[in-house]
PDB file of N, CA and C in Angstrom:
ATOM      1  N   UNK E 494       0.159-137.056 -20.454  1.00 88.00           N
ATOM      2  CA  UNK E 494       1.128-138.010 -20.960  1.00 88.00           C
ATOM      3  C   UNK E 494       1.582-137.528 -22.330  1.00 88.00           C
ATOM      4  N   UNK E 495       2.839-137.924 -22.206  1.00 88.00           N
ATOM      5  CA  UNK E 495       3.321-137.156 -23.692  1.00 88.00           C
ATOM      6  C   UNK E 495       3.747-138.799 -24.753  1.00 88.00           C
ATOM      7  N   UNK E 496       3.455-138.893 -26.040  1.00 91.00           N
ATOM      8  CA  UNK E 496       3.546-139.647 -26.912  1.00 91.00           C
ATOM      9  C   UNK E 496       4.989-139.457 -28.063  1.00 91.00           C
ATOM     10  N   UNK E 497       6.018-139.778 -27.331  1.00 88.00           N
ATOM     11  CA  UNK E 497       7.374-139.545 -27.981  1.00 88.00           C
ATOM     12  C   UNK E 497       7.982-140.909 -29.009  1.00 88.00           C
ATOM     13  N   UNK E 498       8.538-140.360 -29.831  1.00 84.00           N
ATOM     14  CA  UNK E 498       9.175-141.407 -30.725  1.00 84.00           C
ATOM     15  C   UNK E 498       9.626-142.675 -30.619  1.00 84.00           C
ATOM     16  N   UNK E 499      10.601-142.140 -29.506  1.00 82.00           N
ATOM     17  CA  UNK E 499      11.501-143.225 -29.313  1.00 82.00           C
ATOM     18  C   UNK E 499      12.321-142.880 -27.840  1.00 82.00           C
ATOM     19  N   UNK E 500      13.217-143.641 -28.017  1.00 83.00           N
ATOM     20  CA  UNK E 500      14.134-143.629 -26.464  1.00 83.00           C
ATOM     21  C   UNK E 500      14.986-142.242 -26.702  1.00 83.00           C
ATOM     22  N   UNK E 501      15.464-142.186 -27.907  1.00 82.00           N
ATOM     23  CA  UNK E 501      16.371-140.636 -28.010  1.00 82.00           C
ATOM     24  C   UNK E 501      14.919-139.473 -27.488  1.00 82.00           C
ATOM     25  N   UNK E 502      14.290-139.370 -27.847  1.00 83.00           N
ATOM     26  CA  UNK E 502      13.581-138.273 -27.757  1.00 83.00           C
ATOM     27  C   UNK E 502      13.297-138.232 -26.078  1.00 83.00           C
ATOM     28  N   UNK E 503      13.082-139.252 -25.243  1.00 85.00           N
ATOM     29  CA  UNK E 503      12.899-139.255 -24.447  1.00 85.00           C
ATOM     30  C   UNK E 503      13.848-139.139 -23.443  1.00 85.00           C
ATOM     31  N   UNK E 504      15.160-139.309 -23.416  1.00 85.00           N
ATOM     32  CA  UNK E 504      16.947-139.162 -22.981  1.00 85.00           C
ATOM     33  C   UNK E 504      16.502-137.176 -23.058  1.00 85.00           C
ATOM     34  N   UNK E 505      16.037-136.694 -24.369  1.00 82.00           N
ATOM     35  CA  UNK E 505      16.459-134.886 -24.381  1.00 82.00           C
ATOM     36  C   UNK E 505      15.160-134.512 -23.551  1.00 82.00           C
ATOM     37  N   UNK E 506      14.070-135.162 -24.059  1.00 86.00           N
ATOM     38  CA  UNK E 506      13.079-134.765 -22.665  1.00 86.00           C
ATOM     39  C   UNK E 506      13.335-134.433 -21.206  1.00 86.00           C
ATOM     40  N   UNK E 507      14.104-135.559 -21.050  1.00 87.00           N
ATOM     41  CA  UNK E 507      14.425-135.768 -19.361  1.00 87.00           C
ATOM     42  C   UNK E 507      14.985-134.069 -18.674  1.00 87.00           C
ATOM     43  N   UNK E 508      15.918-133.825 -19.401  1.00 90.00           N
ATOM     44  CA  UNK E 508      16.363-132.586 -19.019  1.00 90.00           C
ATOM     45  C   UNK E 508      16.285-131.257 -18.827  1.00 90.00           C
ATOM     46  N   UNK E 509      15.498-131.151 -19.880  1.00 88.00           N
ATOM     47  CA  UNK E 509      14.457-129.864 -20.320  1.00 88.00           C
ATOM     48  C   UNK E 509      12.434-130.083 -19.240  1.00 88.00           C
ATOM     49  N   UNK E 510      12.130-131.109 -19.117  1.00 88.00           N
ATOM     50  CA  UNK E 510      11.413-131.382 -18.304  1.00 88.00           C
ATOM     51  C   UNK E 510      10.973-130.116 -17.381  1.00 88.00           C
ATOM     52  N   UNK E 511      11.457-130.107 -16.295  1.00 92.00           N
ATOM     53  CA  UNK E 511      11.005-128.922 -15.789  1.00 92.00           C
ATOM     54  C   UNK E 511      10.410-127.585 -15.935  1.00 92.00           C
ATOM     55  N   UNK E 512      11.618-126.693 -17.086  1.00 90.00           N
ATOM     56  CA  UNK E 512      10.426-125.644 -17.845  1.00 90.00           C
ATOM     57  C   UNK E 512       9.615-126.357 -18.952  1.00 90.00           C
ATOM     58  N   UNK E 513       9.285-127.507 -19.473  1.00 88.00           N
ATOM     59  CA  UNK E 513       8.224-127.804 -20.435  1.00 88.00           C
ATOM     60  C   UNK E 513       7.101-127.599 -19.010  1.00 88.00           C
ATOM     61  N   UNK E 514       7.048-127.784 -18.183  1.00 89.00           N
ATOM     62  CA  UNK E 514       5.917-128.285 -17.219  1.00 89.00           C
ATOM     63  C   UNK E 514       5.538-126.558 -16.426  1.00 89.00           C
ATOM     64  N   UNK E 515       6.378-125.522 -16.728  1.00 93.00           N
ATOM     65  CA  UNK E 515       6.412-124.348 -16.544  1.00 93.00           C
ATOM     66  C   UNK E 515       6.057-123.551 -17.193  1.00 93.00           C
ATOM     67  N   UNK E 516       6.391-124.112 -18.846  1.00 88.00           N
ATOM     68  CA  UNK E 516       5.843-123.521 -19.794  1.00 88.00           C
ATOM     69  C   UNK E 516       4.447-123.680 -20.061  1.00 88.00           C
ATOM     70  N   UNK E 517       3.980-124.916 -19.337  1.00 89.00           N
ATOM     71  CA  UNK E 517       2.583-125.567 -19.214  1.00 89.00           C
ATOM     72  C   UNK E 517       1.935-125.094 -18.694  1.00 89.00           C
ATOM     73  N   UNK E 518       2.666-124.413 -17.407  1.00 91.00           N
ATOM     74  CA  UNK E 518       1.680-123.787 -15.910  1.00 91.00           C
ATOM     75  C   UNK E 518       1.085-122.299 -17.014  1.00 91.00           C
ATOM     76  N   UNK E 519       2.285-121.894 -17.079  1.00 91.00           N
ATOM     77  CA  UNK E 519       2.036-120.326 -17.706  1.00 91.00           C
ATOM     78  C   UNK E 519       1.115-120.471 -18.909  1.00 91.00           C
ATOM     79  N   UNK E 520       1.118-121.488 -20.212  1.00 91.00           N
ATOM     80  CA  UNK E 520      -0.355-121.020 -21.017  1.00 91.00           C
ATOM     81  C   UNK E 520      -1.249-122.000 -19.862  1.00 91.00           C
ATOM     82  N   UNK E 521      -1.255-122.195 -19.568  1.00 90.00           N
ATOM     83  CA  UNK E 521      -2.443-123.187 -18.868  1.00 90.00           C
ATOM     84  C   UNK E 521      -3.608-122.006 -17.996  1.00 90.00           C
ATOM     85  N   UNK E 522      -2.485-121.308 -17.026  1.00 91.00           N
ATOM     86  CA  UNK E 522      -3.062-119.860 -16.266  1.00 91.00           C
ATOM     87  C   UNK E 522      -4.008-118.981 -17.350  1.00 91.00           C
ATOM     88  N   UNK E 523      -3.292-118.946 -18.320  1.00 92.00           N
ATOM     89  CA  UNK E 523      -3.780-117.446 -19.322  1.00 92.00           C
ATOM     90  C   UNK E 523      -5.091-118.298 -19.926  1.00 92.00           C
ATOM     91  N   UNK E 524      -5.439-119.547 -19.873  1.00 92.00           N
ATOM     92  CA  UNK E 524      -6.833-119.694 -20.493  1.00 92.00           C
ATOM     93  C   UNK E 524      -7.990-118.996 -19.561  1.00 92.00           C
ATOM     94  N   UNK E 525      -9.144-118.750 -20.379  1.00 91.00           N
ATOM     95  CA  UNK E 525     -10.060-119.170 -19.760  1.00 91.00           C
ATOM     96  C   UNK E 525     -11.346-120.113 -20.005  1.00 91.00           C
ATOM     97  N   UNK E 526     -12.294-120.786 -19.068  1.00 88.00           N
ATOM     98  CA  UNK E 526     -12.788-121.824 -19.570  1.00 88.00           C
ATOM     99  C   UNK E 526     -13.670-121.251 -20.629  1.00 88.00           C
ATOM    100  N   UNK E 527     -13.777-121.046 -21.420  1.00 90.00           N
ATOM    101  CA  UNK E 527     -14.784-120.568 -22.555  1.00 90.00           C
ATOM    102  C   UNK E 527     -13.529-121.220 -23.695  1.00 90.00           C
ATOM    103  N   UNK E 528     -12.036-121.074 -23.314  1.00 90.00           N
ATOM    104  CA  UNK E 528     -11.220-121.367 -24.675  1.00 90.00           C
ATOM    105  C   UNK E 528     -11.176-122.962 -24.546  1.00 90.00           C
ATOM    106  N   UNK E 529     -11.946-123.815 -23.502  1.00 88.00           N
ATOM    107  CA  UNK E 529     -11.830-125.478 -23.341  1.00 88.00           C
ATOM    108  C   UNK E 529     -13.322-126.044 -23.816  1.00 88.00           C
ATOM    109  N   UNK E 530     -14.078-125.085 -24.495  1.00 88.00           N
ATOM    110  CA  UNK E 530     -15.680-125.154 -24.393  1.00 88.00           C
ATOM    111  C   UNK E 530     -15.411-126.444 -25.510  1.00 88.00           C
ATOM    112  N   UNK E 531     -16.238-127.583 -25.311  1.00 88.00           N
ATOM    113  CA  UNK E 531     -16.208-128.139 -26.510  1.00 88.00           C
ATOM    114  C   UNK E 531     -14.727-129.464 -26.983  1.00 88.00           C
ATOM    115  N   UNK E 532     -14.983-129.736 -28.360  1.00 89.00           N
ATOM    116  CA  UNK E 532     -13.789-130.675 -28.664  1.00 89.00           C
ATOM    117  C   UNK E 532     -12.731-129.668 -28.842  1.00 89.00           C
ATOM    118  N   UNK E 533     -13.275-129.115 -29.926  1.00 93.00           N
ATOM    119  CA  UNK E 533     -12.387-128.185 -30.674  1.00 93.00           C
ATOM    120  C   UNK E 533     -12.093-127.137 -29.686  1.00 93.00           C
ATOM    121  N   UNK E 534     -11.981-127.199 -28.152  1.00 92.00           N
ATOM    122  CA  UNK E 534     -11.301-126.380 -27.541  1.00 92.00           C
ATOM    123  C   UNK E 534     -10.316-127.148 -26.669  1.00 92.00           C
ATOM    124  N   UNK E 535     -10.208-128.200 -26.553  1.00 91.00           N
ATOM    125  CA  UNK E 535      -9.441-129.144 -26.416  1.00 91.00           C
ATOM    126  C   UNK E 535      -8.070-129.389 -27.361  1.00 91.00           C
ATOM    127  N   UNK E 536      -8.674-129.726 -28.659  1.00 93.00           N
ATOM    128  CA  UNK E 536      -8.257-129.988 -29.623  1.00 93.00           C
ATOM    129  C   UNK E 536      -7.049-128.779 -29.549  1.00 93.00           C
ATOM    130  N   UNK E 537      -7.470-127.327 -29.901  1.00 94.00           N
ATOM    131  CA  UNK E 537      -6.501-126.748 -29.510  1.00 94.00           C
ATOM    132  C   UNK E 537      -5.834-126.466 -28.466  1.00 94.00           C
ATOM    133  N   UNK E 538      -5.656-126.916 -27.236  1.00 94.00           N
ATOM    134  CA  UNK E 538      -4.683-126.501 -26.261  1.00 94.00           C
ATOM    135  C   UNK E 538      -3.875-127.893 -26.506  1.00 94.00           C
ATOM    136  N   UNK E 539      -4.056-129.381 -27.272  1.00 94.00           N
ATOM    137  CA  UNK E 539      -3.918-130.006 -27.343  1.00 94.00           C
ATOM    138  C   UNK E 539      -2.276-129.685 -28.629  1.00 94.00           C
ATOM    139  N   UNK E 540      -2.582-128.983 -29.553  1.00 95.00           N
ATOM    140  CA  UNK E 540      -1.914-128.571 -30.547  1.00 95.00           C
ATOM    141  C   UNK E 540      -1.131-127.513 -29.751  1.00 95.00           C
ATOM    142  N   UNK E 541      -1.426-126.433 -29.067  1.00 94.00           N
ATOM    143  CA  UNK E 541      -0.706-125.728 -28.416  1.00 94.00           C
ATOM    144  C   UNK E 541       0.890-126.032 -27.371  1.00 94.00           C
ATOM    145  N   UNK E 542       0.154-127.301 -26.532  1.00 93.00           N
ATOM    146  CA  UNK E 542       1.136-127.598 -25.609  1.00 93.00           C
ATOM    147  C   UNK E 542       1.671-128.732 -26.525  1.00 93.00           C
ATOM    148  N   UNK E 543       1.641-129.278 -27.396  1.00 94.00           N
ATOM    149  CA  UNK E 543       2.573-130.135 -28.650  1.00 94.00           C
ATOM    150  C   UNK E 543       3.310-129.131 -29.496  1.00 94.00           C
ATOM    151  N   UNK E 544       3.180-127.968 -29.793  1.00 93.00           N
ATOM    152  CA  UNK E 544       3.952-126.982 -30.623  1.00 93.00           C
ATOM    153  C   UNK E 544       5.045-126.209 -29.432  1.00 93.00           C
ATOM    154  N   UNK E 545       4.421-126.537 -28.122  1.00 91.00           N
ATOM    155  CA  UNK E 545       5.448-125.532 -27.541  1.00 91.00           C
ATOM    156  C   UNK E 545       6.454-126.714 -26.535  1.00 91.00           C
ATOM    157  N   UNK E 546       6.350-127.804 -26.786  1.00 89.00           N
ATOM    158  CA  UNK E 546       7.131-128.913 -26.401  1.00 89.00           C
ATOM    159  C   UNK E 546       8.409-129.132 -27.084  1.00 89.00           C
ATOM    160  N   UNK E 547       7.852-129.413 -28.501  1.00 89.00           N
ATOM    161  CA  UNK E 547       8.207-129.198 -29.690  1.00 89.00           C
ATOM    162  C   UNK E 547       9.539-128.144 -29.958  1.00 89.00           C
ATOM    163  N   UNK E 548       9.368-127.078 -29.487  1.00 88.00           N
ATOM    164  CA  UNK E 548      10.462-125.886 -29.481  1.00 88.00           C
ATOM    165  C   UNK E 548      11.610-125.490 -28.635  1.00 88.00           C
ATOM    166  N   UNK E 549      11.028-127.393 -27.504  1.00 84.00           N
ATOM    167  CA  UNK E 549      12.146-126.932 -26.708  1.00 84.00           C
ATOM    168  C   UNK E 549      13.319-128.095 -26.406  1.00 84.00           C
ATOM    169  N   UNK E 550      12.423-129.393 -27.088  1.00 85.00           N
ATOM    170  CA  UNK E 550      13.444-130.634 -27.211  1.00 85.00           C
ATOM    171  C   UNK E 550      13.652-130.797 -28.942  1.00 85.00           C
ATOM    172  N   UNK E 551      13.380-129.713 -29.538  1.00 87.00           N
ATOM    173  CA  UNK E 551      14.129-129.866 -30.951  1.00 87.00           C
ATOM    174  C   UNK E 551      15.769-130.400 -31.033  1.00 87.00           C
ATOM    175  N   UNK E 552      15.918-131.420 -31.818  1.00 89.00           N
ATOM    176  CA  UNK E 552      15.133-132.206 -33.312  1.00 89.00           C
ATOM    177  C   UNK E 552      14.372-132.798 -32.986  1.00 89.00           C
ATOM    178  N   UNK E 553      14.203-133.526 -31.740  1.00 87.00           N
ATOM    179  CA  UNK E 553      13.072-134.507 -31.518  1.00 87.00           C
ATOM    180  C   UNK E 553      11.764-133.757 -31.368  1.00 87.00           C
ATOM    181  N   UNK E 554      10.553-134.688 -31.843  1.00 89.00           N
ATOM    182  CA  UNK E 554       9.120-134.233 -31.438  1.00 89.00           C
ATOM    183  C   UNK E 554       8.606-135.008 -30.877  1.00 89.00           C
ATOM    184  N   UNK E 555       7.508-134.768 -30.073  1.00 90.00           N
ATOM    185  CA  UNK E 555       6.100-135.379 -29.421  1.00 90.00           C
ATOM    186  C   UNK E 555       5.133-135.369 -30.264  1.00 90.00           C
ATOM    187  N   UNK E 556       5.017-136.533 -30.883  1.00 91.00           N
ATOM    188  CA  UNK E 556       3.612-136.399 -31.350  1.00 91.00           C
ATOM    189  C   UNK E 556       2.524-135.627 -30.899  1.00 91.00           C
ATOM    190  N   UNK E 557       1.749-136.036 -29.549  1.00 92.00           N
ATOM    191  CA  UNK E 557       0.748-136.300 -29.423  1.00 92.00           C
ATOM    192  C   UNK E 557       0.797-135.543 -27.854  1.00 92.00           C
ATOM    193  N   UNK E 558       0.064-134.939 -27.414  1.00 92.00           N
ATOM    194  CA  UNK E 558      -0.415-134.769 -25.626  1.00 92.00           C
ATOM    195  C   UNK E 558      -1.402-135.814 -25.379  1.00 92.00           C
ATOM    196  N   UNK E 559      -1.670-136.432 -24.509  1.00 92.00           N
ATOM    197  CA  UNK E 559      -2.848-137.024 -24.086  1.00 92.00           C
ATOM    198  C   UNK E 559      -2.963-136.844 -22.454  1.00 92.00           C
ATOM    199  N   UNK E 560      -4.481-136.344 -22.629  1.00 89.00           N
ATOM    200  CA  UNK E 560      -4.762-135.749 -20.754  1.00 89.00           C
ATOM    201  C   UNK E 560      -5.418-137.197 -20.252  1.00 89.00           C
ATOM    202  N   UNK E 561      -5.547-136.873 -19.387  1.00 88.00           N
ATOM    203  CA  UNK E 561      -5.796-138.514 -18.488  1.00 88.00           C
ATOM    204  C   UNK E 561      -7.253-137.580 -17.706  1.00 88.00           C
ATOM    205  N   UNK E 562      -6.772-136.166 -17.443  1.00 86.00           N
ATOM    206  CA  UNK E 562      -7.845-135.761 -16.458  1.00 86.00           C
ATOM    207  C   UNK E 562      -7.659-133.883 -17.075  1.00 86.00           C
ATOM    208  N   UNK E 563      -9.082-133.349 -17.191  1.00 83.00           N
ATOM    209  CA  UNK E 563      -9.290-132.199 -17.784  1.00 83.00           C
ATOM    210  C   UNK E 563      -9.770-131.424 -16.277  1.00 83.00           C
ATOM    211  N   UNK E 564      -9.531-130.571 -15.325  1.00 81.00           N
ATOM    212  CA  UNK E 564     -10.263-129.785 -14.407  1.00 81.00           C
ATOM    213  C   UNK E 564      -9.940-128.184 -14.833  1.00 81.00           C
ATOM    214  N   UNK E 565     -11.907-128.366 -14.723  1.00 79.00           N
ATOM    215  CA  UNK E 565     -11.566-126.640 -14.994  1.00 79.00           C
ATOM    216  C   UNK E 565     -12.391-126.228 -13.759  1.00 79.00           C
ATOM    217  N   UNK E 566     -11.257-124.723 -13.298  1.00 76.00           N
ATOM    218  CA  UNK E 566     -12.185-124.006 -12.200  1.00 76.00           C
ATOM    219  C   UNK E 566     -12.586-122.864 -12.357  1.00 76.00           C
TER     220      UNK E 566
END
């Protein structure tokens, strides 16, 4: 779940949507579980997929990622 501002931010979301969720697949693939070990490995993929959200519905930002469900295989 993504934690957006407001209704504008969420109108430029809508469109771009698809590669954010592509751009997701692709760092998501390149981890491996040793980089989720822990908070602070969370914490950063957490900052990761918020910086690269971030770069693609600019001016608007997402605060926040929040996972509902973590699976690692």
């Amino acid at each position: 779940a993504l934690v957006l501002p407001g209704m504008d931010a969420r109108a430029a979301l809508t469109p771009v949507l698809p590669g954010v969720f592509d751009l997701f697949q692709v760092h998501l693939r390149e981890l491996r579980s040793s980089d989720l070990e822990g908070s602070a490995g969370v914490y950063r993929l957490k900052e990761e997929l918020v910086r690269r959200i971030n770069l693609e519905i600019r001016p608007y930002e997402v605060s926040d990622v929040l996972f509902k469900e973590i699976i690692v295989q």
